[in-house]
Amino acid sequence: MREVARYHFDTREKLFAEAMTYSFAQTGTDTEGVPDSVSFSVVLARILRSMLPTDAELRQDWKRWQELWVRAQRDAAARHLAVDLNDQLHAWVGGAVERGVRSGEFAACDAAALGTLVPALCDGFGIRLMLEDRRVDLATARETIWRAIAPTLGIDPRFPEV
């Protein structure tokens, strides 16, 4: 018989923090270990896709993020977790941009600024998608974000096939 690991958390907040951390660690696993033949535009598009509620699993992640944002307004530990996870998103996007610039695929640009802009745009559009705002669909959100960053990166403004 297989032994099942059991964990005990002192508080619901610690359980929630662990669930958020685990969920975040699973985000974007399709961008890891990408072959060199895959363009940095496609890598960045996959990151962007992972940051929007594009499927049922990501919609669940988005619900957890929304809960984290609410908790962060009243709880210092949740606020620190939210800031830390956002710092990791910033580094994830900025790192992909930096690699694309180094490869020559992207124009020289401020990767840190894009590391801030992309998550902010994804958050804004993601909220509207979660609310099922009839004026915003997933394709519109993706394409609008891509068109906003493409000139800075010096790439095609059409969202790539991923």
PDB file of C-alpha atoms in Angstrom:
ATOM      1  CA  MET A   1       0.000   0.000   0.000  1.00  0.00           C
ATOM      2  CA  ARG A   2       1.342   3.429  -0.952  1.00  0.00           C
ATOM      3  CA  GLU A   3       1.880   5.866   1.891  1.00  0.00           C
ATOM      4  CA  VAL A   4       0.227   9.250   1.448  1.00  0.00           C
ATOM      5  CA  ALA A   5       2.075  12.318   2.658  1.00  0.00           C
ATOM      6  CA  ARG A   6      -0.005  14.517   4.928  1.00  0.00           C
ATOM      7  CA  TYR A   7       0.727  18.085   5.751  1.00  0.00           C
ATOM      8  CA  HIS A   8      -0.566  20.195   8.582  1.00  0.00           C
ATOM      9  CA  PHE A   9      -0.810  23.962   8.336  1.00  0.00           C
ATOM     10  CA  ASP A  10      -1.215  26.019  11.483  1.00  0.00           C
ATOM     11  CA  THR A  11      -3.612  28.452   9.832  1.00  0.00           C
ATOM     12  CA  ARG A  12      -5.777  28.772   6.741  1.00  0.00           C
ATOM     13  CA  GLU A  13      -3.532  31.642   5.666  1.00  0.00           C
ATOM     14  CA  LYS A  14      -0.478  29.341   5.624  1.00  0.00           C
ATOM     15  CA  LEU A  15      -2.429  26.751   3.646  1.00  0.00           C
ATOM     16  CA  PHE A  16      -3.541  29.416   1.181  1.00  0.00           C
ATOM     17  CA  ALA A  17       0.028  30.738   0.837  1.00  0.00           C
ATOM     18  CA  GLU A  18       1.306  27.232   0.096  1.00  0.00           C
ATOM     19  CA  ALA A  19      -1.470  26.682  -2.471  1.00  0.00           C
ATOM     20  CA  MET A  20      -0.568  29.977  -4.175  1.00  0.00           C
ATOM     21  CA  THR A  21       3.128  29.169  -4.198  1.00  0.00           C
ATOM     22  CA  TYR A  22       2.481  25.710  -5.644  1.00  0.00           C
ATOM     23  CA  SER A  23       0.058  27.053  -8.249  1.00  0.00           C
ATOM     24  CA  PHE A  24       2.534  29.725  -9.285  1.00  0.00           C
ATOM     25  CA  ALA A  25       5.321  27.153  -9.614  1.00  0.00           C
ATOM     26  CA  GLN A  26       3.153  25.220 -12.105  1.00  0.00           C
ATOM     27  CA  THR A  27       2.458  28.295 -14.241  1.00  0.00           C
ATOM     28  CA  GLY A  28       4.225  28.407 -17.555  1.00  0.00           C
ATOM     29  CA  THR A  29       5.910  25.030 -17.389  1.00  0.00           C
ATOM     30  CA  ASP A  30       5.516  24.884 -21.184  1.00  0.00           C
ATOM     31  CA  THR A  31       8.104  27.680 -21.440  1.00  0.00           C
ATOM     32  CA  GLU A  32      10.830  25.682 -19.687  1.00  0.00           C
ATOM     33  CA  GLY A  33      13.399  23.710 -21.644  1.00  0.00           C
ATOM     34  CA  VAL A  34      12.219  25.154 -24.949  1.00  0.00           C
ATOM     35  CA  PRO A  35      14.428  24.050 -27.868  1.00  0.00           C
ATOM     36  CA  ASP A  36      16.699  26.684 -29.418  1.00  0.00           C
ATOM     37  CA  SER A  37      14.662  26.405 -32.612  1.00  0.00           C
ATOM     38  CA  VAL A  38      11.684  28.089 -30.903  1.00  0.00           C
ATOM     39  CA  SER A  39      11.730  31.862 -31.352  1.00  0.00           C
ATOM     40  CA  PHE A  40      11.738  34.201 -28.380  1.00  0.00           C
ATOM     41  CA  SER A  41       8.525  35.699 -29.744  1.00  0.00           C
ATOM     42  CA  VAL A  42       6.858  32.310 -29.290  1.00  0.00           C
ATOM     43  CA  VAL A  43       8.360  31.939 -25.809  1.00  0.00           C
ATOM     44  CA  LEU A  44       7.038  35.383 -24.847  1.00  0.00           C
ATOM     45  CA  ALA A  45       3.643  34.550 -26.386  1.00  0.00           C
ATOM     46  CA  ARG A  46       3.502  31.349 -24.301  1.00  0.00           C
ATOM     47  CA  ILE A  47       4.308  33.365 -21.169  1.00  0.00           C
ATOM     48  CA  LEU A  48       1.569  35.815 -22.030  1.00  0.00           C
ATOM     49  CA  ARG A  49      -0.859  32.939 -22.634  1.00  0.00           C
ATOM     50  CA  SER A  50       0.028  31.528 -19.194  1.00  0.00           C
ATOM     51  CA  MET A  51      -0.710  34.873 -17.565  1.00  0.00           C
ATOM     52  CA  LEU A  52      -4.286  35.093 -18.861  1.00  0.00           C
ATOM     53  CA  PRO A  53      -7.288  32.913 -17.913  1.00  0.00           C
ATOM     54  CA  THR A  54      -7.093  30.908 -21.147  1.00  0.00           C
ATOM     55  CA  ASP A  55      -8.488  27.585 -19.887  1.00  0.00           C
ATOM     56  CA  ALA A  56     -10.308  26.079 -16.900  1.00  0.00           C
ATOM     57  CA  GLU A  57      -7.110  25.460 -14.937  1.00  0.00           C
ATOM     58  CA  LEU A  58      -5.852  29.002 -15.434  1.00  0.00           C
ATOM     59  CA  ARG A  59      -9.293  30.371 -14.506  1.00  0.00           C
ATOM     60  CA  GLN A  60      -8.922  28.552 -11.172  1.00  0.00           C
ATOM     61  CA  ASP A  61      -5.464  30.097 -10.759  1.00  0.00           C
ATOM     62  CA  TRP A  62      -6.967  33.478 -11.494  1.00  0.00           C
ATOM     63  CA  LYS A  63      -9.549  32.972  -8.743  1.00  0.00           C
ATOM     64  CA  ARG A  64      -6.709  32.277  -6.310  1.00  0.00           C
ATOM     65  CA  TRP A  65      -4.855  35.401  -7.478  1.00  0.00           C
ATOM     66  CA  GLN A  66      -7.971  37.494  -6.987  1.00  0.00           C
ATOM     67  CA  GLU A  67      -8.333  36.095  -3.479  1.00  0.00           C
ATOM     68  CA  LEU A  68      -4.674  36.887  -2.808  1.00  0.00           C
ATOM     69  CA  TRP A  69      -5.171  40.494  -3.903  1.00  0.00           C
ATOM     70  CA  VAL A  70      -8.131  40.857  -1.525  1.00  0.00           C
ATOM     71  CA  ARG A  71      -6.243  39.241   1.372  1.00  0.00           C
ATOM     72  CA  ALA A  72      -3.185  41.407   0.672  1.00  0.00           C
ATOM     73  CA  GLN A  73      -5.233  44.500   1.483  1.00  0.00           C
ATOM     74  CA  ARG A  74      -5.731  43.377   5.081  1.00  0.00           C
ATOM     75  CA  ASP A  75      -2.870  40.987   5.834  1.00  0.00           C
ATOM     76  CA  ALA A  76       0.871  41.770   5.755  1.00  0.00           C
ATOM     77  CA  ALA A  77       1.895  38.157   5.054  1.00  0.00           C
ATOM     78  CA  ALA A  78      -0.452  37.966   2.047  1.00  0.00           C
ATOM     79  CA  ARG A  79       0.844  41.346   0.865  1.00  0.00           C
ATOM     80  CA  HIS A  80       4.444  40.103   1.026  1.00  0.00           C
ATOM     81  CA  LEU A  81       3.479  36.935  -0.856  1.00  0.00           C
ATOM     82  CA  ALA A  82       1.684  38.951  -3.553  1.00  0.00           C
ATOM     83  CA  VAL A  83       4.677  41.273  -3.977  1.00  0.00           C
ATOM     84  CA  ASP A  84       7.082  38.317  -4.111  1.00  0.00           C
ATOM     85  CA  LEU A  85       5.016  36.474  -6.734  1.00  0.00           C
ATOM     86  CA  ASN A  86       4.676  39.646  -8.793  1.00  0.00           C
ATOM     87  CA  ASP A  87       8.448  40.132  -8.590  1.00  0.00           C
ATOM     88  CA  GLN A  88       8.840  36.618  -9.983  1.00  0.00           C
ATOM     89  CA  LEU A  89       6.419  37.402 -12.845  1.00  0.00           C
ATOM     90  CA  HIS A  90       8.402  40.564 -13.568  1.00  0.00           C
ATOM     91  CA  ALA A  91      11.641  38.553 -13.682  1.00  0.00           C
ATOM     92  CA  TRP A  92      10.059  35.840 -15.855  1.00  0.00           C
ATOM     93  CA  VAL A  93       8.878  38.303 -18.499  1.00  0.00           C
ATOM     94  CA  GLY A  94      11.947  40.526 -18.242  1.00  0.00           C
ATOM     95  CA  GLY A  95      14.260  37.518 -18.514  1.00  0.00           C
ATOM     96  CA  ALA A  96      12.552  36.323 -21.699  1.00  0.00           C
ATOM     97  CA  VAL A  97      12.850  39.804 -23.172  1.00  0.00           C
ATOM     98  CA  GLU A  98      16.534  40.033 -22.209  1.00  0.00           C
ATOM     99  CA  ARG A  99      17.252  36.672 -23.876  1.00  0.00           C
ATOM    100  CA  GLY A 100      15.419  37.805 -27.007  1.00  0.00           C
ATOM    101  CA  VAL A 101      17.435  41.037 -27.095  1.00  0.00           C
ATOM    102  CA  ARG A 102      20.719  39.146 -26.634  1.00  0.00           C
ATOM    103  CA  SER A 103      19.796  36.794 -29.472  1.00  0.00           C
ATOM    104  CA  GLY A 104      19.106  39.738 -31.784  1.00  0.00           C
ATOM    105  CA  GLU A 105      15.464  38.727 -32.301  1.00  0.00           C
ATOM    106  CA  PHE A 106      14.188  41.671 -30.230  1.00  0.00           C
ATOM    107  CA  ALA A 107      15.307  45.277 -30.544  1.00  0.00           C
ATOM    108  CA  ALA A 108      17.337  46.711 -27.693  1.00  0.00           C
ATOM    109  CA  CYS A 109      14.824  47.863 -25.101  1.00  0.00           C
ATOM    110  CA  ASP A 110      14.156  48.257 -21.402  1.00  0.00           C
ATOM    111  CA  ALA A 111      13.412  44.634 -20.406  1.00  0.00           C
ATOM    112  CA  ALA A 112      12.571  45.678 -16.839  1.00  0.00           C
ATOM    113  CA  ALA A 113       9.914  48.095 -18.082  1.00  0.00           C
ATOM    114  CA  LEU A 114       8.336  45.356 -20.204  1.00  0.00           C
ATOM    115  CA  GLY A 115       8.591  43.046 -17.186  1.00  0.00           C
ATOM    116  CA  THR A 116       6.282  45.486 -15.437  1.00  0.00           C
ATOM    117  CA  LEU A 117       4.033  46.361 -18.375  1.00  0.00           C
ATOM    118  CA  VAL A 118       3.124  42.851 -19.567  1.00  0.00           C
ATOM    119  CA  PRO A 119       1.858  41.577 -16.177  1.00  0.00           C
ATOM    120  CA  ALA A 120      -0.049  44.838 -15.635  1.00  0.00           C
ATOM    121  CA  LEU A 121      -1.788  44.501 -18.994  1.00  0.00           C
ATOM    122  CA  CYS A 122      -2.494  40.824 -18.341  1.00  0.00           C
ATOM    123  CA  ASP A 123      -3.965  41.692 -14.939  1.00  0.00           C
ATOM    124  CA  GLY A 124      -6.258  44.333 -16.415  1.00  0.00           C
ATOM    125  CA  PHE A 125      -7.483  42.174 -19.277  1.00  0.00           C
ATOM    126  CA  GLY A 126      -7.576  39.061 -17.069  1.00  0.00           C
ATOM    127  CA  ILE A 127      -9.985  40.731 -14.648  1.00  0.00           C
ATOM    128  CA  ARG A 128     -12.302  41.648 -17.509  1.00  0.00           C
ATOM    129  CA  LEU A 129     -12.113  38.106 -18.901  1.00  0.00           C
ATOM    130  CA  MET A 130     -12.900  36.660 -15.466  1.00  0.00           C
ATOM    131  CA  LEU A 131     -15.900  38.986 -15.225  1.00  0.00           C
ATOM    132  CA  GLU A 132     -17.006  37.761 -18.671  1.00  0.00           C
ATOM    133  CA  ASP A 133     -17.094  41.340 -19.932  1.00  0.00           C
ATOM    134  CA  ARG A 134     -18.782  41.006 -23.326  1.00  0.00           C
ATOM    135  CA  ARG A 135     -16.507  43.701 -24.817  1.00  0.00           C
ATOM    136  CA  VAL A 136     -13.300  41.700 -24.203  1.00  0.00           C
ATOM    137  CA  ASP A 137     -12.559  38.190 -25.358  1.00  0.00           C
ATOM    138  CA  LEU A 138      -9.343  36.219 -25.071  1.00  0.00           C
ATOM    139  CA  ALA A 139      -8.223  36.867 -28.651  1.00  0.00           C
ATOM    140  CA  THR A 140      -8.773  40.615 -28.262  1.00  0.00           C
ATOM    141  CA  ALA A 141      -6.866  40.693 -24.980  1.00  0.00           C
ATOM    142  CA  ARG A 142      -3.938  38.725 -26.377  1.00  0.00           C
ATOM    143  CA  GLU A 143      -3.747  40.731 -29.589  1.00  0.00           C
ATOM    144  CA  THR A 144      -4.058  44.094 -27.811  1.00  0.00           C
ATOM    145  CA  ILE A 145      -1.262  43.263 -25.373  1.00  0.00           C
ATOM    146  CA  TRP A 146       0.929  41.978 -28.206  1.00  0.00           C
ATOM    147  CA  ARG A 147       0.332  45.110 -30.306  1.00  0.00           C
ATOM    148  CA  ALA A 148       1.275  47.239 -27.288  1.00  0.00           C
ATOM    149  CA  ILE A 149       4.671  45.545 -26.837  1.00  0.00           C
ATOM    150  CA  ALA A 150       5.585  44.663 -30.450  1.00  0.00           C
ATOM    151  CA  PRO A 151       6.892  48.119 -31.447  1.00  0.00           C
ATOM    152  CA  THR A 152       9.228  48.205 -28.450  1.00  0.00           C
ATOM    153  CA  LEU A 153      10.535  44.736 -29.314  1.00  0.00           C
ATOM    154  CA  GLY A 154      10.717  45.449 -33.043  1.00  0.00           C
ATOM    155  CA  ILE A 155       8.620  42.400 -33.921  1.00  0.00           C
ATOM    156  CA  ASP A 156       5.515  41.568 -35.945  1.00  0.00           C
ATOM    157  CA  PRO A 157       2.447  43.039 -34.172  1.00  0.00           C
ATOM    158  CA  ARG A 158       0.394  39.911 -34.903  1.00  0.00           C
ATOM    159  CA  PHE A 159       0.241  37.443 -32.010  1.00  0.00           C
ATOM    160  CA  PRO A 160       2.301  34.377 -33.022  1.00  0.00           C
ATOM    161  CA  GLU A 161       0.924  30.872 -33.239  1.00  0.00           C
ATOM    162  CA  VAL A 162       1.901  29.049 -30.048  1.00  0.00           C
TER     163      VAL A 162
END
